[in-house]
Short mmCIF file of C-alpha atoms in Angstrom, two decimals:
data_model
loop_
_atom_site.label_atom_id
_atom_site.label_comp_id
_atom_site.label_asym_id
_atom_site.label_seq_id
_atom_site.Cartn_x
_atom_site.Cartn_y
_atom_site.Cartn_z
CA GLN O 1146 55.41 -58.85 1.04
CA VAL O 1147 57.86 -57.76 3.72
CA GLN O 1148 57.40 -54.14 4.76
CA LEU O 1149 59.20 -52.05 7.34
CA VAL O 1150 57.51 -48.71 7.93
CA GLN O 1151 59.33 -46.18 10.09
CA SER O 1152 58.08 -43.14 11.96
CA GLY O 1153 58.46 -39.66 10.58
CA ALA O 1154 61.26 -37.14 10.67
CA GLU O 1155 62.27 -35.58 13.99
CA VAL O 1156 63.99 -32.36 15.01
CA LYS O 1157 65.58 -32.41 18.44
CA LYS O 1158 67.71 -30.09 20.54
CA PRO O 1159 71.14 -31.14 21.82
CA GLY O 1160 70.83 -33.18 24.98
CA ALA O 1161 67.36 -34.45 24.15
CA SER O 1162 66.33 -38.01 23.27
CA VAL O 1163 64.64 -39.41 20.20
CA LYS O 1164 62.64 -42.61 19.77
CA VAL O 1165 62.18 -44.02 16.27
CA SER O 1166 59.70 -46.80 15.53
CA CYS O 1167 59.69 -49.46 12.82
CA LYS O 1168 56.51 -51.44 12.18
CA ALA O 1169 57.00 -54.77 10.43
CA SER O 1170 54.51 -56.68 8.33
CA GLY O 1171 54.41 -59.51 5.82
CA TYR O 1172 56.39 -62.06 7.83
CA ILE O 1173 56.64 -63.67 11.25
CA PHE O 1174 57.99 -60.81 13.35
CA THR O 1175 59.66 -62.92 16.01
CA SER O 1176 61.61 -65.07 13.56
CA TYR O 1177 64.01 -62.44 12.24
CA TYR O 1178 66.61 -60.28 13.94
CA MET O 1179 66.33 -56.53 13.37
CA HIS O 1180 69.25 -54.13 13.03
CA TRP O 1181 69.45 -50.37 13.31
CA VAL O 1182 71.86 -48.64 10.93
CA ARG O 1183 72.40 -44.91 10.56
CA GLN O 1184 73.83 -42.72 7.83
CA ALA O 1185 75.01 -39.18 8.48
CA PRO O 1186 74.62 -36.71 5.58
CA GLY O 1187 77.03 -37.61 2.79
CA GLN O 1188 78.57 -40.38 4.88
CA GLY O 1189 78.57 -44.16 4.92
CA LEU O 1190 76.53 -46.75 6.78
CA ASP O 1191 77.09 -47.15 10.51
CA TRP O 1192 75.80 -50.20 12.39
CA MET O 1193 74.22 -49.29 15.73
CA GLY O 1194 72.90 -52.52 17.15
CA ILE O 1195 70.62 -55.51 16.83
CA ILE O 1196 67.57 -56.85 18.63
CA ASN O 1197 66.13 -60.34 18.74
CA PRO O 1198 62.36 -59.72 18.49
CA PHE O 1199 61.62 -63.13 20.00
CA SER O 1200 63.57 -62.71 23.24
CA GLY O 1201 64.12 -58.97 23.29
CA SER O 1202 67.87 -59.46 23.75
CA THR O 1203 70.07 -56.76 22.30
CA THR O 1204 73.66 -56.11 21.26
CA TYR O 1205 74.84 -52.54 20.77
CA ALA O 1206 77.86 -51.14 18.98
CA GLN O 1207 80.39 -50.09 21.60
CA ARG O 1208 80.32 -46.40 20.62
CA PHE O 1209 76.57 -46.21 21.34
CA GLN O 1210 76.65 -48.17 24.60
CA GLY O 1211 74.89 -46.24 27.33
CA ARG O 1212 73.06 -43.96 24.88
CA VAL O 1213 70.99 -46.36 22.79
CA THR O 1214 68.11 -48.61 23.77
CA MET O 1215 66.36 -50.99 21.40
CA THR O 1216 63.05 -52.54 22.34
CA ARG O 1217 60.19 -54.37 20.68
CA ASP O 1218 56.46 -54.81 21.03
CA THR O 1219 55.41 -58.21 19.73
CA SER O 1220 51.71 -57.31 19.92
CA THR O 1221 52.17 -54.67 17.23
CA SER O 1222 55.23 -56.14 15.44
CA THR O 1223 57.14 -52.96 16.11
CA VAL O 1224 60.73 -52.33 17.10
CA TYR O 1225 61.97 -49.10 18.63
CA MET O 1226 65.32 -47.36 18.82
CA GLU O 1227 65.84 -44.64 21.41
CA LEU O 1228 68.99 -42.52 21.37
CA SER O 1229 69.67 -40.17 24.25
CA SER O 1230 72.01 -37.25 24.97
CA LEU O 1231 71.76 -36.19 21.36
CA ARG O 1232 74.48 -34.08 19.81
CA SER O 1233 74.83 -32.49 16.39
CA GLU O 1234 76.87 -35.46 15.16
CA ASP O 1235 73.80 -37.66 15.63
CA THR O 1236 72.07 -35.89 12.75
CA ALA O 1237 71.48 -38.74 10.33
CA VAL O 1238 68.99 -40.97 8.60
CA TYR O 1239 68.21 -43.94 10.83
CA TYR O 1240 67.19 -47.23 9.20
CA CYS O 1241 65.70 -50.36 10.65
CA THR O 1242 66.64 -53.41 8.67
CA ARG O 1243 65.67 -57.05 8.91
CA ALA O 1244 68.17 -59.88 8.73
CA LEU O 1245 67.75 -63.12 6.80
CA VAL O 1246 66.05 -65.94 8.72
CA GLY O 1247 68.09 -67.37 11.55
CA VAL O 1248 71.17 -65.23 11.04
CA THR O 1249 72.42 -61.87 12.19
CA HIS O 1250 74.94 -60.89 9.54
CA THR O 1251 72.80 -59.56 6.70
CA ALA O 1252 70.22 -56.85 6.12
CA SER O 1253 67.79 -58.15 3.52
CA HIS O 1254 64.94 -55.65 3.94
CA TRP O 1255 65.20 -51.99 4.89
CA GLY O 1256 62.79 -49.41 6.19
CA GLN O 1257 62.42 -46.13 4.36
CA GLY O 1258 64.61 -44.31 6.86
CA THR O 1259 63.89 -41.64 9.45
CA LEU O 1260 65.76 -38.34 9.37
CA VAL O 1261 66.73 -37.12 12.80
CA THR O 1262 68.06 -33.57 12.91
CA VAL O 1263 69.81 -32.35 16.05
CA SER O 1264 70.01 -28.59 16.15
CA SER O 1265 69.77 -25.83 18.71
CA GLN X 1276 87.13 -52.61 15.22
CA SER X 1277 87.97 -50.43 12.20
CA ALA X 1278 85.69 -50.11 9.21
CA LEU X 1279 86.39 -52.21 6.15
CA THR X 1280 88.37 -50.46 3.41
CA GLN X 1281 86.82 -49.73 0.03
CA PRO X 1282 88.06 -47.49 -2.78
CA PRO X 1283 86.08 -44.24 -2.75
CA SER X 1284 85.25 -44.46 -6.43
CA ALA X 1285 85.10 -46.81 -9.40
CA SER X 1286 83.92 -46.36 -12.96
CA GLY X 1287 83.29 -48.16 -16.20
CA SER X 1288 81.56 -47.74 -19.53
CA PRO X 1289 78.26 -49.41 -20.40
CA GLY X 1290 78.76 -53.08 -21.16
CA GLN X 1291 82.09 -53.27 -19.35
CA SER X 1292 82.84 -55.02 -16.05
CA VAL X 1293 83.99 -53.30 -12.88
CA THR X 1294 85.24 -54.82 -9.64
CA ILE X 1295 85.05 -53.16 -6.24
CA SER X 1296 87.27 -54.41 -3.43
CA CYS X 1297 86.59 -54.58 0.30
CA THR X 1298 89.56 -55.20 2.56
CA GLY X 1299 89.27 -56.26 6.16
CA THR X 1300 91.33 -58.35 8.54
CA SER X 1301 91.68 -61.93 9.71
CA SER X 1302 89.07 -61.11 12.36
CA ASP X 1303 86.29 -60.30 9.92
CA VAL X 1304 86.49 -60.78 6.12
CA GLY X 1305 89.28 -63.30 6.40
CA ARG X 1306 87.61 -65.35 9.09
CA TYR X 1307 83.99 -65.64 7.98
CA TYR X 1308 82.13 -66.32 4.74
CA TYR X 1309 79.61 -63.68 5.75
CA VAL X 1310 80.34 -60.76 3.45
CA SER X 1311 77.41 -58.81 2.04
CA TRP X 1312 77.16 -56.05 -0.54
CA TYR X 1313 74.56 -53.29 -0.66
CA GLN X 1314 73.60 -50.94 -3.46
CA GLN X 1315 72.32 -47.49 -2.54
CA GLN X 1316 70.76 -45.17 -5.09
CA PRO X 1317 70.65 -41.47 -4.20
CA GLY X 1318 68.00 -40.67 -1.64
CA LYS X 1319 66.98 -44.32 -1.19
CA ALA X 1320 67.53 -47.05 1.35
CA PRO X 1321 70.28 -49.57 0.63
CA LYS X 1322 69.41 -52.79 -1.18
CA LEU X 1323 71.07 -56.16 -0.62
CA VAL X 1324 72.72 -57.44 -3.82
CA ILE X 1325 75.12 -60.13 -2.51
CA TYR X 1326 75.25 -62.06 0.75
CA ASP X 1327 77.43 -64.85 2.14
CA VAL X 1328 80.24 -63.72 -0.20
CA SER X 1329 78.65 -64.85 -3.46
CA LYS X 1330 74.91 -65.53 -3.09
CA ARG X 1331 72.38 -63.36 -4.88
CA PRO X 1332 68.96 -62.59 -3.39
CA SER X 1333 65.96 -63.29 -5.55
CA GLY X 1334 65.50 -60.58 -8.17
CA VAL X 1335 69.11 -59.42 -8.32
CA PRO X 1336 70.52 -59.78 -11.84
CA ASP X 1337 73.29 -62.34 -12.37
CA ARG X 1338 75.45 -59.47 -13.59
CA PHE X 1339 76.27 -59.02 -9.92
CA SER X 1340 78.75 -61.50 -8.47
CA GLY X 1341 80.89 -61.71 -5.37
CA SER X 1342 84.06 -63.45 -4.28
CA LYS X 1343 86.63 -63.49 -1.51
CA SER X 1344 90.33 -64.17 -1.21
CA GLY X 1345 92.02 -63.93 2.14
CA ASN X 1346 91.09 -60.68 3.84
CA THR X 1347 89.67 -59.08 0.68
CA ALA X 1348 86.20 -59.50 -0.78
CA SER X 1349 85.16 -58.27 -4.19
CA LEU X 1350 81.98 -57.30 -5.98
CA THR X 1351 81.97 -57.54 -9.77
CA VAL X 1352 79.32 -55.89 -11.89
CA SER X 1353 79.37 -57.22 -15.43
CA GLY X 1354 77.67 -55.74 -18.46
CA LEU X 1355 77.43 -52.34 -16.77
CA GLN X 1356 74.16 -50.48 -17.20
CA ALA X 1357 73.31 -46.88 -16.43
CA GLU X 1358 71.03 -48.04 -13.59
CA ASP X 1359 74.03 -49.60 -11.81
CA GLU X 1360 75.35 -46.15 -10.98
CA ALA X 1361 75.10 -45.99 -7.19
CA ASP X 1362 77.03 -46.23 -3.96
CA TYR X 1363 78.07 -49.74 -2.96
CA TYR X 1364 78.83 -50.83 0.59
CA CYS X 1365 80.33 -54.06 1.82
CA SER X 1366 79.77 -55.49 5.27
CA SER X 1367 81.24 -58.43 7.13
CA TYR X 1368 80.40 -60.41 10.20
CA ALA X 1369 83.06 -59.75 12.84
CA GLY X 1370 81.71 -61.83 15.70
CA SER X 1371 78.59 -61.86 17.80
CA ASP X 1372 79.32 -58.38 19.18
CA ILE X 1373 79.71 -56.88 15.68
CA PRO X 1374 77.45 -58.78 13.27
CA MET X 1375 77.70 -56.09 10.59
CA LEU X 1376 80.91 -54.14 10.06
CA PHE X 1377 80.59 -51.81 7.07
CA GLY X 1378 83.04 -50.48 4.56
CA GLY X 1379 83.20 -46.79 3.79
CA GLY X 1380 81.41 -47.17 0.46
CA THR X 1381 82.36 -46.89 -3.21
CA LYS X 1382 80.69 -44.57 -5.66
CA LEU X 1383 80.27 -46.40 -8.97
CA THR X 1384 79.99 -44.16 -12.00
CA VAL X 1385 78.83 -45.45 -15.37
CA LEU X 1386 80.61 -43.31 -17.94
#
């Protein structure tokens, strides 16, 4: 079965960077786009960007441009999301989520989430 | 691009039906048949319950249905059950630069 297993919780200071991993299993890794979505405490879902695991090409939400980098390692079926210049407003649960085959507009499977806390 | 608009709350009694709306623009909901709905239980990751406006993933009860008219999409939950109490989020494709534009979420309470 499809599984997305994310790395553990992180605590970072303002100005630092964080890198969250998401290891996929149970399907052909390179055949499905992967999104990153975050959710601040008590808030809604916020789309951050998408990566094509086959080509490595990425599209980022405009408000994260310049601060976010999404990469993948096909040898380990893992995608990564790195967010830099962290501020308190970046405190959130970060989810990786896989799209349906061949499309980019859905999130059919979700990781368990990674809590990133930004605090001095 | 602004977030899609959902009512903050909705409610219904067990066995009743409730409909949650999701309003966008002619650039997103109105333009594409790519609206999805997600259910999120407290402390858990979201779960896809409707995609492409009205399709249900395997395992989702047929009590969940979706539709769209113009710039507004809707999720209807029929035969409400206590387990349906959750937050519901809509999303729409808004072009290749914004493949998932979310609504603000609706908290569904089963009375």
